[in-house]
Amino acid sequence: MTVKIILTEPNKILRQISQPVEHVGENEQRLMDDMLETMYAAKGIGLAAIQIGFPKRIIVIDLAKDQTEKNPMYFINPIVHNKDTEQTTYEEGCLSVPGQFAEIARPKKIEIEYLDYHGEKKILKAEGLLATCIQHEMDHLEGILFIDYLSKLKKSMIIKKLSKQKIKPERIVV
Ligand code: NI
């Protein structure tokens, strides 16, 4: 397993629409392993393949973080079947939008269909944090970031900040 570089906004690749996976084989499983390793290293709870530069409809999630035993979840070609009309709000961040957070309201419960790590079709009813996390990651598959839900002004301020951070030279201690 390899820790990959996570792309950060602004980056055109993050705005690409990811393509469906036709076959879940060794390459896809290796990609999922790398995604998980990358996500753990960055202390995130979800990651989409596009965030490490692969425009494939693959998501990994682990809500267990460090507190409990690892509980990795893999979602390939996820489709939402049902969305709750009731919404819930979390303060969201994103590994591709480092250091920025905003309150985002999303449907509280969803039902999704997807393929698992072994390519088997699964249906899952999710709510609360898991539902929000899945929806955030599914947005990545469409090239959407959580900052797209903010006002134009807020969004442009965040992008400006991130652009400045990128120009900063790397700090080294020699
Ligand atoms: Ni994200």
Short mmCIF file of C-alpha atoms and ligand atoms in Angstrom, two decimals:
data_model
loop_
_atom_site.label_atom_id
_atom_site.label_comp_id
_atom_site.label_asym_id
_atom_site.label_seq_id
_atom_site.Cartn_x
_atom_site.Cartn_y
_atom_site.Cartn_z
CA MET A 1 0.00 0.00 0.00
CA THR A 2 1.23 3.44 -0.89
CA VAL A 3 0.39 6.85 0.49
CA LYS A 4 -0.42 9.09 -2.47
CA ILE A 5 -0.44 12.86 -2.83
CA ILE A 6 -3.87 14.38 -2.26
CA LEU A 7 -4.79 17.02 -4.84
CA THR A 8 -6.02 20.31 -3.42
CA GLU A 9 -8.27 23.05 -4.72
CA PRO A 10 -7.78 24.91 -7.02
CA ASN A 11 -7.01 21.99 -9.33
CA LYS A 12 -8.87 21.19 -12.57
CA ILE A 13 -8.57 17.45 -11.99
CA LEU A 14 -10.79 17.73 -8.91
CA ARG A 15 -13.50 19.16 -11.18
CA GLN A 16 -13.55 16.15 -13.52
CA ILE A 17 -16.51 13.79 -13.58
CA SER A 18 -15.36 10.33 -12.53
CA GLN A 19 -16.15 7.36 -14.75
CA PRO A 20 -17.89 4.12 -13.69
CA VAL A 21 -15.72 1.12 -12.87
CA GLU A 22 -16.41 -1.70 -15.33
CA HIS A 23 -14.67 -4.48 -13.49
CA VAL A 24 -13.48 -4.76 -9.90
CA GLY A 25 -10.14 -6.52 -10.17
CA GLU A 26 -6.66 -6.40 -8.70
CA ASN A 27 -5.90 -2.92 -10.04
CA GLU A 28 -9.05 -1.47 -8.54
CA GLN A 29 -8.39 -3.21 -5.22
CA ARG A 30 -4.83 -1.89 -5.16
CA LEU A 31 -6.20 1.60 -5.82
CA MET A 32 -8.66 1.20 -2.92
CA ASP A 33 -5.85 0.01 -0.63
CA ASP A 34 -3.78 3.06 -1.56
CA MET A 35 -6.76 5.36 -1.09
CA LEU A 36 -7.36 3.98 2.38
CA GLU A 37 -3.70 4.28 3.35
CA THR A 38 -3.62 7.86 2.02
CA MET A 39 -6.81 8.73 3.91
CA TYR A 40 -5.51 7.29 7.19
CA ALA A 41 -2.19 9.11 6.80
CA ALA A 42 -4.04 12.39 6.26
CA LYS A 43 -6.40 11.70 9.18
CA GLY A 44 -9.51 11.93 7.03
CA ILE A 45 -12.68 9.87 7.26
CA GLY A 46 -13.46 9.69 3.55
CA LEU A 47 -11.66 9.88 0.21
CA ALA A 48 -12.69 9.70 -3.44
CA ALA A 49 -10.32 8.31 -6.10
CA ILE A 50 -10.26 11.63 -7.96
CA GLN A 51 -8.61 13.23 -4.93
CA ILE A 52 -5.48 11.23 -5.71
CA GLY A 53 -5.91 11.81 -9.44
CA PHE A 54 -7.93 8.77 -10.58
CA PRO A 55 -11.25 9.71 -12.24
CA LYS A 56 -12.96 6.48 -11.16
CA ARG A 57 -16.23 6.22 -9.24
CA ILE A 58 -14.63 4.80 -6.10
CA ILE A 59 -14.96 6.01 -2.51
CA VAL A 60 -13.43 4.80 0.73
CA ILE A 61 -14.74 5.73 4.16
CA ASP A 62 -13.75 4.86 7.71
CA LEU A 63 -15.60 6.62 10.49
CA ALA A 64 -13.81 4.71 13.25
CA LYS A 65 -10.74 6.97 13.08
CA ASP A 66 -8.16 6.05 15.72
CA GLN A 67 -10.49 5.58 18.66
CA THR A 68 -11.65 2.09 17.81
CA GLU A 69 -10.62 -0.67 15.48
CA LYS A 70 -10.45 0.23 11.82
CA ASN A 71 -13.67 -0.17 9.88
CA PRO A 72 -12.94 0.52 6.20
CA MET A 73 -15.89 0.79 3.82
CA TYR A 74 -15.58 0.71 0.04
CA PHE A 75 -18.16 2.08 -2.38
CA ILE A 76 -17.79 1.53 -6.12
CA ASN A 77 -20.23 3.10 -8.63
CA PRO A 78 -22.54 4.32 -5.85
CA ILE A 79 -26.07 5.37 -6.82
CA VAL A 80 -28.54 7.06 -4.46
CA HIS A 81 -31.98 5.41 -4.54
CA ASN A 82 -33.72 7.31 -1.79
CA LYS A 83 -33.06 10.59 -0.06
CA ASP A 84 -34.73 11.80 3.09
CA THR A 85 -36.49 15.18 2.88
CA GLU A 86 -35.29 15.85 6.40
CA GLN A 87 -31.86 17.43 6.48
CA THR A 88 -29.00 17.40 8.91
CA THR A 89 -26.09 19.80 9.24
CA TYR A 90 -22.45 19.05 9.92
CA GLU A 91 -19.43 21.29 9.85
CA GLU A 92 -17.61 19.76 6.88
CA GLY A 93 -14.01 19.86 5.86
CA CYS A 94 -12.24 18.13 2.98
CA LEU A 95 -8.73 16.79 2.45
CA SER A 96 -8.72 18.66 -0.87
CA VAL A 97 -9.70 21.95 0.80
CA PRO A 98 -7.18 21.95 3.66
CA GLY A 99 -7.89 23.97 6.78
CA GLN A 100 -11.32 25.16 5.66
CA PHE A 101 -14.64 24.21 7.23
CA ALA A 102 -18.27 25.15 6.71
CA GLU A 103 -21.70 24.04 7.85
CA ILE A 104 -23.46 22.13 5.09
CA ALA A 105 -27.01 20.76 5.23
CA ARG A 106 -27.69 17.45 3.46
CA PRO A 107 -30.44 14.80 3.53
CA LYS A 108 -30.29 12.97 6.86
CA LYS A 109 -30.93 9.49 5.49
CA ILE A 110 -30.06 7.95 2.14
CA GLU A 111 -30.26 4.54 0.54
CA ILE A 112 -27.49 3.66 -1.88
CA GLU A 113 -26.62 0.83 -4.19
CA TYR A 114 -22.97 0.12 -4.92
CA LEU A 115 -20.35 -2.55 -5.50
CA ASP A 116 -18.14 -3.54 -2.57
CA TYR A 117 -14.39 -4.33 -2.45
CA HIS A 118 -15.07 -7.68 -4.11
CA GLY A 119 -17.36 -6.29 -6.81
CA GLU A 120 -20.53 -7.56 -5.17
CA LYS A 121 -23.71 -5.53 -5.42
CA LYS A 122 -24.83 -4.10 -2.08
CA ILE A 123 -27.60 -1.88 -0.76
CA LEU A 124 -27.07 0.26 2.29
CA LYS A 125 -29.31 2.53 4.33
CA ALA A 126 -27.18 5.20 5.94
CA GLU A 127 -27.97 8.10 8.21
CA GLY A 128 -26.27 10.84 10.18
CA LEU A 129 -22.51 11.13 9.81
CA LEU A 130 -22.21 8.18 7.43
CA ALA A 131 -24.95 9.55 5.15
CA THR A 132 -23.28 12.96 5.09
CA CYS A 133 -19.87 11.47 4.45
CA ILE A 134 -21.16 9.33 1.54
CA GLN A 135 -22.89 12.35 0.00
CA HIS A 136 -19.76 14.50 0.37
CA GLU A 137 -17.67 11.82 -1.33
CA MET A 138 -20.28 11.22 -4.06
CA ASP A 139 -20.09 14.95 -4.84
CA HIS A 140 -16.37 14.44 -5.56
CA LEU A 141 -17.38 11.96 -8.28
CA GLU A 142 -19.26 14.81 -9.99
CA GLY A 143 -16.41 17.29 -9.54
CA ILE A 144 -18.25 19.07 -6.74
CA LEU A 145 -16.60 20.33 -3.54
CA PHE A 146 -18.41 21.40 -0.36
CA ILE A 147 -17.32 25.00 -0.91
CA ASP A 148 -19.55 25.03 -4.02
CA TYR A 149 -22.55 25.23 -1.65
CA LEU A 150 -21.30 28.46 -0.10
CA SER A 151 -21.96 31.99 -1.31
CA LYS A 152 -19.81 33.16 -4.23
CA LEU A 153 -17.97 35.56 -1.94
CA LYS A 154 -17.15 32.96 0.71
CA LYS A 155 -16.07 30.46 -1.92
CA SER A 156 -13.77 32.89 -3.71
CA MET A 157 -12.20 33.93 -0.39
CA ILE A 158 -11.43 30.30 0.40
CA ILE A 159 -9.97 29.65 -3.06
CA LYS A 160 -7.81 32.77 -2.78
CA LYS A 161 -6.49 31.59 0.59
CA LEU A 162 -5.74 28.13 -0.77
CA SER A 163 -3.98 29.57 -3.83
CA LYS A 164 -1.73 31.67 -1.58
CA GLN A 165 -0.88 28.64 0.54
CA LYS A 166 0.18 26.83 -2.62
CA ILE A 167 2.64 29.55 -3.65
CA LYS A 168 4.40 29.41 -0.30
CA PRO A 169 7.70 27.55 -0.66
CA GLU A 170 8.14 24.35 1.23
CA ARG A 171 9.63 24.78 4.71
CA ILE A 172 12.73 22.70 5.30
CA VAL A 173 15.04 22.16 8.22
CA VAL A 174 18.56 21.22 7.19
NI NI B 1 -13.76 15.85 0.36
#
